[in-house]
Each structure stands twice: as structure tokens, then as C-alpha cells.
């Protein structure tokens, strides 16, 4: 995977895209989502979580503190 700059991230990210950027396992993101610990999630349907790019960036900024 090539390194992405912030502007190259899609505006609305899938779980797979978040996993790729954060380099964690899919189950980790799912667990964070269930516990309310990860980036804010938007549900397109009951099986389609999506993440706003700005929310992922903001979450990363807060997690780094």
C-alpha cells in the first residue's frame, strides 16, 4: 500500500479503507465501533458503516494526545 496524504482519502470511507489507513485488523475497528471508541460512524444501512474522512482525521488527532 502506498502512503496516502489526507487529501487522497475518500470523503466517505468504508471499514476496509479505515483498516488500511490505520493498519489494524478489521475486528479492531469493529470492536472500537461497538464500544464507541473509534472514529464516528455513519450507517448507510444496518450493514453499511461509513466514516467521514474528517472524523477519522479528528479521531487520529485526539488518539495521538
Backbone as JSON Lines, residues from 0, in Angstrom:
{"i":0,"aa":"X","n":[0.84,-1.18,0.0],"ca":[0.0,0.0,0.0],"c":[0.88,1.24,0.0]}
{"i":1,"aa":"X","n":[0.57,2.18,-0.85],"ca":[1.32,3.43,-0.83],"c":[0.8,4.32,0.29]}
{"i":2,"aa":"X","n":[1.64,5.21,0.75],"ca":[1.23,6.15,1.79],"c":[0.28,7.17,1.18]}
{"i":3,"aa":"X","n":[-0.82,7.42,1.87],"ca":[-1.82,8.37,1.4],"c":[-1.66,9.69,2.12]}
{"i":4,"aa":"X","n":[-1.86,10.77,1.39],"ca":[-1.96,12.07,2.05],"c":[-3.42,12.25,2.42]}
{"i":5,"aa":"X","n":[-3.68,13.18,3.3],"ca":[-5.04,13.43,3.76],"c":[-5.98,13.71,2.6]}
{"i":6,"aa":"X","n":[-5.54,14.48,1.62],"ca":[-6.42,14.84,0.52],"c":[-6.73,13.66,-0.39]}
{"i":7,"aa":"X","n":[-5.94,12.59,-0.32],"ca":[-6.19,11.42,-1.15],"c":[-7.2,10.46,-0.54]}
{"i":8,"aa":"X","n":[-7.54,10.65,0.73],"ca":[-8.53,9.79,1.36],"c":[-9.91,10.12,0.82]}
{"i":9,"aa":"X","n":[-10.73,9.1,0.59],"ca":[-12.08,9.41,0.13],"c":[-12.87,10.16,1.21]}
{"i":10,"aa":"X","n":[-13.83,10.94,0.79],"ca":[-14.65,11.72,1.73],"c":[-15.43,10.8,2.67]}
{"i":11,"aa":"X","n":[-15.97,9.72,2.13],"ca":[-16.75,8.76,2.9],"c":[-16.04,7.42,2.8]}
{"i":12,"aa":"X","n":[-15.49,6.94,3.9],"ca":[-14.62,5.77,3.9],"c":[-15.35,4.52,4.38]}
{"i":13,"aa":"X","n":[-15.03,3.39,3.77],"ca":[-15.54,2.1,4.22],"c":[-14.69,1.61,5.39]}
{"i":14,"aa":"X","n":[-15.16,0.57,6.05],"ca":[-14.37,-0.04,7.12],"c":[-13.05,-0.53,6.57]}
{"i":15,"aa":"X","n":[-13.06,-1.14,5.4],"ca":[-11.83,-1.65,4.79],"c":[-10.83,-0.53,4.54]}
{"i":16,"aa":"X","n":[-11.29,0.63,4.13],"ca":[-10.39,1.77,3.9],"c":[-9.82,2.29,5.21]}
{"i":17,"aa":"X","n":[-10.64,2.35,6.25],"ca":[-10.16,2.79,7.56],"c":[-9.13,1.8,8.09]}
{"i":18,"aa":"X","n":[-9.41,0.51,7.96],"ca":[-8.48,-0.54,8.38],"c":[-7.14,-0.39,7.66]}
{"i":19,"aa":"X","n":[-7.19,-0.13,6.38],"ca":[-5.97,0.02,5.58],"c":[-5.15,1.22,6.03]}
{"i":20,"aa":"X","n":[-5.81,2.34,6.26],"ca":[-5.11,3.55,6.67],"c":[-4.53,3.39,8.08]}
{"i":21,"aa":"X","n":[-5.29,2.82,8.99],"ca":[-4.83,2.68,10.38],"c":[-3.92,1.48,10.58]}
{"i":22,"aa":"X","n":[-3.92,0.57,9.61],"ca":[-3.1,-0.65,9.67],"c":[-3.41,-1.47,10.92]}
{"i":23,"aa":"X","n":[-4.71,-1.67,11.14],"ca":[-5.19,-2.53,12.21],"c":[-6.12,-3.56,11.6]}
{"i":24,"aa":"X","n":[-6.46,-4.58,12.37],"ca":[-7.35,-5.62,11.91],"c":[-8.79,-5.11,11.85]}
{"i":25,"aa":"X","n":[-9.55,-5.66,10.93],"ca":[-10.96,-5.28,10.79],"c":[-11.72,-5.47,12.11]}
{"i":26,"aa":"X","n":[-11.38,-6.53,12.84],"ca":[-12.07,-6.8,14.1],"c":[-11.78,-5.69,15.13]}
{"i":27,"aa":"X","n":[-10.62,-5.07,15.05],"ca":[-10.29,-3.98,15.95],"c":[-11.21,-2.79,15.7]}
{"i":28,"aa":"X","n":[-11.39,-2.43,14.44],"ca":[-12.28,-1.31,14.1],"c":[-13.72,-1.65,14.51]}
{"i":29,"aa":"X","n":[-14.12,-2.89,14.28],"ca":[-15.47,-3.31,14.68],"c":[-15.65,-3.22,16.19]}
{"i":30,"aa":"X","n":[-14.65,-3.64,16.93],"ca":[-14.72,-3.57,18.4],"c":[-14.78,-2.12,18.86]}
{"i":31,"aa":"X","n":[-13.92,-1.26,18.28],"ca":[-13.95,0.16,18.62],"c":[-15.33,0.74,18.35]}
{"i":32,"aa":"X","n":[-15.9,0.37,17.2],"ca":[-17.22,0.89,16.83],"c":[-18.26,0.45,17.86]}
{"i":33,"aa":"X","n":[-18.22,-0.82,18.26],"ca":[-19.19,-1.35,19.22],"c":[-19.05,-0.68,20.59]}
{"i":34,"aa":"X","n":[-17.82,-0.33,20.95],"ca":[-17.57,0.29,22.25],"c":[-17.66,1.81,22.21]}
{"i":35,"aa":"X","n":[-17.87,2.37,21.02],"ca":[-17.94,3.82,20.89],"c":[-16.58,4.49,21.05]}
{"i":36,"aa":"X","n":[-15.51,3.77,20.75],"ca":[-14.16,4.28,20.96],"c":[-13.49,4.78,19.68]}
{"i":37,"aa":"X","n":[-13.92,4.33,18.55],"ca":[-13.25,4.66,17.29],"c":[-13.8,5.93,16.67]}
{"i":38,"aa":"X","n":[-13.44,6.15,15.41],"ca":[-13.98,7.31,14.69],"c":[-15.5,7.23,14.62]}
{"i":39,"aa":"X","n":[-16.14,8.37,14.6],"ca":[-17.6,8.42,14.49],"c":[-18.04,7.71,13.22]}
{"i":40,"aa":"X","n":[-19.08,6.93,13.33],"ca":[-19.56,6.13,12.21],"c":[-20.93,6.64,11.75]}
{"i":41,"aa":"X","n":[-21.16,6.58,10.45],"ca":[-22.46,6.88,9.85],"c":[-22.95,5.6,9.19]}
{"i":42,"aa":"X","n":[-24.15,5.21,9.49],"ca":[-24.69,3.97,8.92],"c":[-25.54,4.29,7.7]}
{"i":43,"aa":"X","n":[-25.13,3.77,6.54],"ca":[-25.93,3.93,5.32],"c":[-27.1,2.96,5.33]}
{"i":44,"aa":"X","n":[-26.87,1.8,5.93],"ca":[-27.9,0.8,6.19],"c":[-27.41,-0.01,7.38]}
{"i":45,"aa":"X","n":[-28.17,-0.99,7.81],"ca":[-27.79,-1.75,9.0],"c":[-26.48,-2.53,8.83]}
{"i":46,"aa":"X","n":[-26.04,-2.7,7.6],"ca":[-24.8,-3.43,7.36],"c":[-23.75,-2.62,6.6]}
{"i":47,"aa":"X","n":[-23.93,-1.3,6.54],"ca":[-23.01,-0.46,5.77],"c":[-22.5,0.73,6.57]}
{"i":48,"aa":"X","n":[-21.53,0.48,7.47],"ca":[-20.95,1.61,8.2],"c":[-20.02,2.4,7.29]}
{"i":49,"aa":"X","n":[-20.03,3.7,7.45],"ca":[-19.11,4.57,6.71],"c":[-18.54,5.6,7.67]}
{"i":50,"aa":"X","n":[-17.37,6.09,7.33],"ca":[-16.65,7.03,8.18],"c":[-16.31,8.27,7.37]}
{"i":51,"aa":"X","n":[-16.68,9.42,7.89],"ca":[-16.31,10.68,7.25],"c":[-14.8,10.85,7.38]}
{"i":52,"aa":"X","n":[-14.14,11.24,6.31],"ca":[-12.7,11.47,6.34],"c":[-12.32,12.42,7.49]}
{"i":53,"aa":"X","n":[-13.07,13.49,7.64],"ca":[-12.75,14.47,8.69],"c":[-12.87,13.85,10.09]}
{"i":54,"aa":"X","n":[-13.83,12.94,10.28],"ca":[-13.99,12.27,11.57],"c":[-12.81,11.35,11.87]}
{"i":55,"aa":"X","n":[-12.33,10.65,10.85],"ca":[-11.17,9.77,11.03],"c":[-9.94,10.6,11.39]}
{"i":56,"aa":"X","n":[-9.74,11.7,10.69],"ca":[-8.59,12.57,10.95],"c":[-8.69,13.16,12.35]}
{"i":57,"aa":"X","n":[-9.87,13.61,12.74],"ca":[-10.07,14.18,14.08],"c":[-9.83,13.12,15.16]}
{"i":58,"aa":"X","n":[-10.33,11.91,14.95],"ca":[-10.14,10.83,15.9],"c":[-8.65,10.52,16.04]}
{"i":59,"aa":"X","n":[-7.93,10.47,14.94],"ca":[-6.49,10.23,14.98],"c":[-5.77,11.32,15.77]}
{"i":60,"aa":"X","n":[-6.17,12.56,15.56],"ca":[-5.56,13.68,16.28],"c":[-5.78,13.54,17.78]}
{"i":61,"aa":"X","n":[-6.99,13.16,18.18],"ca":[-7.31,13.0,19.61],"c":[-6.62,11.78,20.19]}
{"i":62,"aa":"X","n":[-6.52,10.7,19.44],"ca":[-5.89,9.48,19.91],"c":[-4.39,9.67,20.11]}
{"i":63,"aa":"X","n":[-3.82,10.6,19.39],"ca":[-2.37,10.83,19.47],"c":[-1.98,11.67,20.69]}
{"i":64,"aa":"X","n":[-2.95,12.22,21.4],"ca":[-2.64,13.07,22.56],"c":[-2.15,12.28,23.73]}
